[in-house]
Amino acid sequence: MEYFIFSGNSNTVLTQEIGRQLGKELGKVEIVRFADSECRVRILEDVEDKDVFVVQSLFNPVDEHLMELLLLGDAAKRGEARRLIAVLPYHGYARQDRVHREGECLSAHVVAKLIESVGFDKLITVELHNETILGFFEIPVVHISGLSVFLPQVEKIKNEAVVITPDAGALKRSQKFAESLDIPLALIEKKRDLDKPHKIISMKVVGEVKDKIAIIVDDVIVTGGTLVNAAHLLKQKGAKQVIAAATHADFVGGADKILQDSPLDKIWVTDTIPVPEERRFPKLQIFPIAASLVSGVKKMIK
Ligand code: R5P
């Protein structure tokens, strides 16, 4: 089956790597930004009756990246693509997966409906904040684990390791990870101030971490606050090393400096979101995700 892969502007390096591993050149596309910031997209290939994959990571500036994805989808649909597949290495808005307080919107649901409304037939994505989002989609979703790329590293230290879940919401993910490696699990109880974005009120460790290598497993790093606070606590409780393993590096502000200067010994992330050279730091290790996405794509084109 003939197919095309198109890249939005968010992570062209990753899309090129996906194309390279599939032995496929990326489809030609024109993405223009007008002076008033509106975006216009034009697909420069004949996609009629072909499968079309649109790769776009929905990180900061998330609304711009989302809009490009939707417009690329619409252009492919108007070109009469056979099947239209959104490949989202990072699914933005995923943390707004429930109504926390009266009067709030349900953003992850809105994004799911937008993706479906332009005609995407399927979604391939990596390490969602919460699997409940799968239920927001009518179309099938292939949900790839981002944490699996860290497994070979963890195997080397598993006898001394304890997996840490950084908050109650992340329990299922951490449990699965710990069980797959037969490693014990400890929990951090984190309370956030819902009136102040990114503000953590308190944290408490439940479980044994003394003299262990504590591996904090998370979906995304944004300010670094969750991990840095957790690392302080874990070191206080006697952990001999603290490693963060988080799939998406959506660094904002001074997250790079905060993480480098923290008690964390290593920070493992994947390249679902590109980390520019100037924001990389010695404790950061970036693991490639392309092969996992390629296996998702291959299942559809065989
Ligand atoms: C929270 O529920 C998420 O899973 C992450 O732990 C959180 O979003 C990370 O954000 P930050 O780095 O700003 O603490």
Coordinates of C-alpha atoms and ligand atoms in Angstrom, one line a residue:
M1 CA 0.0 0.0 0.0
E2 CA 1.4 3.4 -1.0
Y3 CA 1.6 5.9 1.8
F4 CA 3.0 9.3 2.6
I5 CA 4.5 10.7 5.8
F6 CA 4.1 14.4 6.4
S7 CA 5.7 16.4 9.2
G8 CA 4.4 19.4 11.0
N9 CA 7.0 21.9 12.2
S10 CA 7.2 20.7 15.8
N11 CA 9.7 17.8 15.5
T12 CA 11.0 17.4 12.0
V13 CA 14.1 15.7 13.2
L14 CA 12.1 12.9 14.7
T15 CA 9.9 12.6 11.6
Q16 CA 12.9 12.4 9.4
E17 CA 14.3 9.6 11.5
I18 CA 11.0 7.8 11.3
G19 CA 11.2 8.2 7.5
R20 CA 14.8 7.0 7.4
Q21 CA 14.0 3.9 9.4
L22 CA 11.1 3.2 7.0
G23 CA 13.2 3.9 3.9
K24 CA 10.8 6.6 3.0
E25 CA 11.3 10.3 2.1
L26 CA 8.9 12.7 3.8
G27 CA 6.0 14.0 1.7
K28 CA 6.4 17.6 0.5
V29 CA 4.3 20.2 2.3
E30 CA 4.2 23.9 2.5
I31 CA 3.4 25.5 5.9
V32 CA 3.1 29.3 5.9
R33 CA 2.6 31.7 8.8
F34 CA 1.0 35.0 7.9
A35 CA 2.0 38.2 9.8
D36 CA -1.2 37.9 11.9
S37 CA 0.1 34.4 13.0
E38 CA -2.6 32.5 11.0
C39 CA -1.3 29.3 9.5
R40 CA -1.8 28.0 6.0
V41 CA -1.0 24.5 4.9
R42 CA -0.7 23.0 1.4
I43 CA 0.1 19.4 0.6
L44 CA 2.3 19.1 -2.5
E45 CA 1.8 15.4 -3.2
D46 CA -1.0 13.5 -4.8
V47 CA -2.4 11.7 -1.8
E48 CA -5.6 10.4 -3.4
D49 CA -6.3 6.8 -2.2
K50 CA -3.0 6.7 -0.3
D51 CA -2.5 6.3 3.4
V52 CA -1.3 9.5 5.0
F53 CA 0.6 9.8 8.3
V54 CA 0.9 13.2 9.8
V55 CA 3.6 13.4 12.5
Q56 CA 3.2 16.3 15.0
S57 CA 4.2 16.6 18.6
L58 CA 1.9 18.8 20.6
F59 CA 4.3 20.6 22.9
N60 CA 4.8 24.3 23.5
P61 CA 3.5 26.4 21.7
V62 CA 0.9 23.7 21.8
D63 CA -2.0 25.6 20.1
E64 CA 0.2 26.4 17.1
H65 CA 1.3 22.8 16.8
L66 CA -2.3 21.5 17.2
M67 CA -3.6 23.9 14.6
E68 CA -0.9 22.7 12.1
L69 CA -1.9 19.1 12.7
L70 CA -5.6 19.9 12.1
L71 CA -4.8 21.8 8.9
L72 CA -2.5 19.1 7.6
G73 CA -5.3 16.6 8.3
D74 CA -7.8 18.7 6.5
A75 CA -5.5 19.2 3.5
A76 CA -5.0 15.4 3.2
K77 CA -8.7 14.7 3.6
R78 CA -9.5 17.2 0.8
G79 CA -6.8 15.4 -1.3
E80 CA -8.9 12.3 -0.8
A81 CA -6.4 10.3 1.2
R82 CA -7.5 6.7 1.8
R83 CA -6.7 6.6 5.5
L84 CA -5.5 9.4 7.7
I85 CA -3.4 8.7 10.7
A86 CA -2.2 11.2 13.3
V87 CA 1.1 10.3 14.9
L88 CA 1.5 12.3 18.1
P89 CA 4.8 11.5 19.8
Y90 CA 3.6 13.9 22.5
H91 CA -0.1 14.4 23.1
G92 CA -0.5 17.9 24.5
Y93 CA -3.5 18.9 26.7
A94 CA -3.4 15.3 28.0
R95 CA -2.9 16.4 31.6
Q96 CA -6.3 18.2 31.5
D97 CA -8.1 14.8 31.4
R98 CA -10.7 15.6 34.0
V99 CA -12.7 18.5 35.4
H100 CA -10.7 19.2 38.6
R101 CA -12.9 22.1 39.8
E102 CA -16.5 23.2 39.1
G103 CA -16.7 25.4 36.0
E104 CA -13.5 24.0 34.3
C105 CA -13.4 22.8 30.7
L106 CA -12.4 19.2 29.7
S107 CA -9.5 20.1 27.4
A108 CA -8.3 16.6 26.5
H109 CA -11.8 15.7 25.4
V110 CA -12.0 18.9 23.2
V111 CA -8.6 18.0 21.5
A112 CA -9.8 14.4 20.8
K113 CA -13.0 15.8 19.2
L114 CA -11.0 18.3 17.1
I115 CA -8.7 15.5 15.8
E116 CA -11.6 13.4 14.9
S117 CA -13.6 16.3 13.3
V118 CA -11.0 16.9 10.5
G119 CA -11.3 13.2 9.6
F120 CA -8.3 11.4 11.2
D121 CA -9.1 7.7 11.1
K122 CA -6.6 6.6 13.7
L123 CA -4.1 7.9 16.2
I124 CA -0.7 6.7 17.2
T125 CA 0.7 8.3 20.4
V126 CA 3.2 7.8 23.1
E127 CA 2.8 7.6 26.9
L128 CA -0.4 9.5 27.5
H129 CA -0.7 11.2 30.8
N130 CA -3.6 9.0 31.6
E131 CA -5.3 6.1 29.8
T132 CA -8.7 7.5 30.4
I133 CA -8.1 9.8 27.4
L134 CA -8.3 6.7 25.2
G135 CA -12.1 6.8 26.0
F136 CA -12.4 10.3 24.6
F137 CA -11.7 9.0 21.1
E138 CA -14.2 7.1 18.8
I139 CA -11.3 6.3 16.4
P140 CA -8.8 3.6 17.3
V141 CA -5.7 4.7 19.3
V142 CA -2.4 2.9 19.3
H143 CA -0.8 3.8 22.7
I144 CA 2.9 3.2 22.8
S145 CA 4.9 3.0 26.0
G146 CA 7.7 5.6 26.2
L147 CA 9.2 4.0 29.2
S148 CA 10.1 0.9 27.4
V149 CA 13.1 2.6 25.9
F150 CA 14.6 2.9 29.4
L151 CA 14.3 -0.8 30.2
P152 CA 17.9 -1.8 29.1
Q153 CA 19.3 0.8 31.5
V154 CA 17.1 -0.2 34.3
E155 CA 18.0 -3.9 33.8
K156 CA 21.6 -3.1 34.7
I157 CA 20.6 -1.7 38.2
K158 CA 17.5 -3.5 38.9
N159 CA 18.9 -5.4 42.0
E160 CA 19.4 -2.1 43.8
A161 CA 16.4 -0.2 42.4
V162 CA 13.0 0.9 43.6
V163 CA 10.5 2.5 41.3
I164 CA 8.9 5.7 42.5
T165 CA 5.5 6.9 41.5
P166 CA 5.7 10.7 41.8
D167 CA 1.9 11.1 42.5
A168 CA -1.2 9.1 42.8
G169 CA -2.2 9.8 39.2
A170 CA 0.9 8.1 37.9
L171 CA 0.4 4.9 40.0
K172 CA -0.8 2.6 37.2
R173 CA 2.1 3.5 34.9
S174 CA 4.7 3.0 37.7
Q175 CA 3.1 -0.2 38.8
K176 CA 3.3 -1.7 35.3
F177 CA 6.9 -0.6 34.9
A178 CA 8.0 -2.0 38.3
E179 CA 6.1 -5.3 37.7
S180 CA 7.6 -5.7 34.3
L181 CA 11.1 -5.6 35.9
D182 CA 10.2 -7.3 39.2
I183 CA 11.3 -4.2 41.1
P184 CA 9.7 -2.9 44.3
L185 CA 7.5 0.2 44.2
A186 CA 7.3 3.2 46.5
L187 CA 4.8 6.1 46.3
I188 CA 5.1 9.8 46.7
E189 CA 1.9 11.5 47.8
K190 CA 1.9 14.9 46.1
K191 CA -0.7 17.6 46.7
R192 CA -1.0 20.5 44.2
D193 CA -2.5 24.0 44.7
L194 CA -5.2 23.9 42.0
D195 CA -5.5 27.7 42.1
K196 CA -1.8 28.1 41.2
P197 CA -0.5 26.3 38.2
H198 CA 2.6 24.1 38.8
K199 CA 2.5 24.9 42.6
I200 CA 3.1 21.8 44.8
I201 CA 1.9 22.1 48.4
S202 CA 3.3 18.9 50.0
M203 CA 5.0 15.6 49.3
K204 CA 5.4 12.5 51.4
V205 CA 7.1 9.1 50.7
V206 CA 5.3 5.8 51.3
G207 CA 7.6 2.8 51.0
E208 CA 11.3 1.8 51.5
V209 CA 13.9 3.8 49.6
K210 CA 16.9 3.7 52.0
D211 CA 20.2 2.7 50.3
K212 CA 18.3 2.1 47.0
I213 CA 18.6 3.6 43.5
A214 CA 15.2 5.4 43.3
I215 CA 13.9 5.6 39.8
I216 CA 11.1 8.2 39.5
V217 CA 8.8 7.3 36.6
D218 CA 6.8 10.1 35.0
D219 CA 5.1 11.0 31.7
V220 CA 6.4 14.5 31.3
I221 CA 8.8 17.1 32.8
V222 CA 7.6 20.7 32.5
T223 CA 9.1 23.0 35.2
G224 CA 11.0 20.1 36.8
G225 CA 9.2 20.9 40.2
T226 CA 7.7 17.5 40.7
L227 CA 11.0 15.6 40.1
V228 CA 13.2 18.0 42.0
N229 CA 11.0 18.1 45.1
A230 CA 10.7 14.3 44.9
A231 CA 14.5 13.9 44.6
H232 CA 15.1 16.1 47.8
L233 CA 12.7 13.9 49.7
L234 CA 14.1 10.7 48.5
K235 CA 17.7 11.7 49.3
Q236 CA 16.5 12.8 52.8
K237 CA 14.9 9.3 53.2
G238 CA 18.3 7.7 52.4
A239 CA 18.1 6.9 48.7
K240 CA 21.7 6.5 47.5
Q241 CA 20.9 7.7 43.9
V242 CA 17.9 9.2 42.3
I243 CA 17.2 8.9 38.6
A244 CA 14.2 10.4 36.8
A245 CA 12.8 8.5 33.8
A246 CA 10.2 10.6 32.0
T247 CA 9.1 10.2 28.4
H248 CA 8.4 13.8 27.4
A249 CA 10.8 16.7 28.0
D250 CA 8.5 19.7 27.7
F251 CA 11.0 21.9 29.5
V252 CA 9.8 25.5 30.3
G253 CA 11.6 28.4 32.0
G254 CA 14.8 27.4 33.7
A255 CA 13.8 23.7 34.0
D256 CA 17.2 22.6 32.5
K257 CA 19.2 24.5 35.2
I258 CA 16.8 23.5 38.0
L259 CA 17.2 19.8 37.0
Q260 CA 21.0 20.1 36.6
D261 CA 21.4 21.8 40.0
S262 CA 19.1 19.4 41.8
P263 CA 19.8 16.2 43.9
L264 CA 18.8 14.2 40.8
D265 CA 21.7 12.1 39.6
K266 CA 20.4 11.4 36.1
I267 CA 17.5 12.5 34.0
W268 CA 16.4 10.2 31.3
V269 CA 14.0 11.4 28.6
T270 CA 13.1 10.5 25.0
D271 CA 13.1 12.7 22.0
T272 CA 9.3 12.9 21.5
I273 CA 9.9 16.6 22.2
P274 CA 13.2 18.0 20.8
V275 CA 15.6 19.5 23.4
P276 CA 17.6 22.2 21.7
E277 CA 21.4 21.9 22.1
E278 CA 21.6 25.0 24.4
R279 CA 19.1 23.5 26.8
R280 CA 20.9 20.2 27.2
F281 CA 22.9 19.6 30.4
P282 CA 25.3 17.0 31.7
K283 CA 22.8 15.0 33.8
L284 CA 20.4 14.7 30.8
Q285 CA 20.4 11.6 28.6
I286 CA 18.0 11.5 25.6
F287 CA 16.8 8.1 24.3
P288 CA 15.5 7.8 20.8
I289 CA 11.8 6.9 20.4
A290 CA 11.7 6.6 16.5
A291 CA 11.9 2.8 16.5
S292 CA 8.8 2.5 18.7
L293 CA 6.8 4.8 16.4
V294 CA 8.1 3.0 13.3
S295 CA 6.7 -0.3 14.7
G296 CA 3.3 1.4 15.2
V297 CA 3.4 2.7 11.6
K298 CA 4.6 -0.6 10.2
K299 CA 1.5 -2.4 11.7
M300 CA -0.6 -0.2 9.5
I301 CA 1.2 -0.4 6.2
K302 CA 2.0 -4.1 6.0
Ligands
R5P1 C1 1.5 15.5 36.7 O1 0.5 15.0 36.9 C2 2.4 15.0 35.6 O2 2.4 13.6 35.5 C3 3.9 15.5 35.8 O3 4.3 15.0 37.0 C4 3.9 17.0 35.9 O4 3.1 17.6 34.9 C5 5.3 17.5 35.7 O5 5.3 18.9 35.8 P1 6.4 19.7 36.5 O6 7.7 19.3 35.9 O7 6.1 21.2 36.2 O8 6.4 19.4 38.0

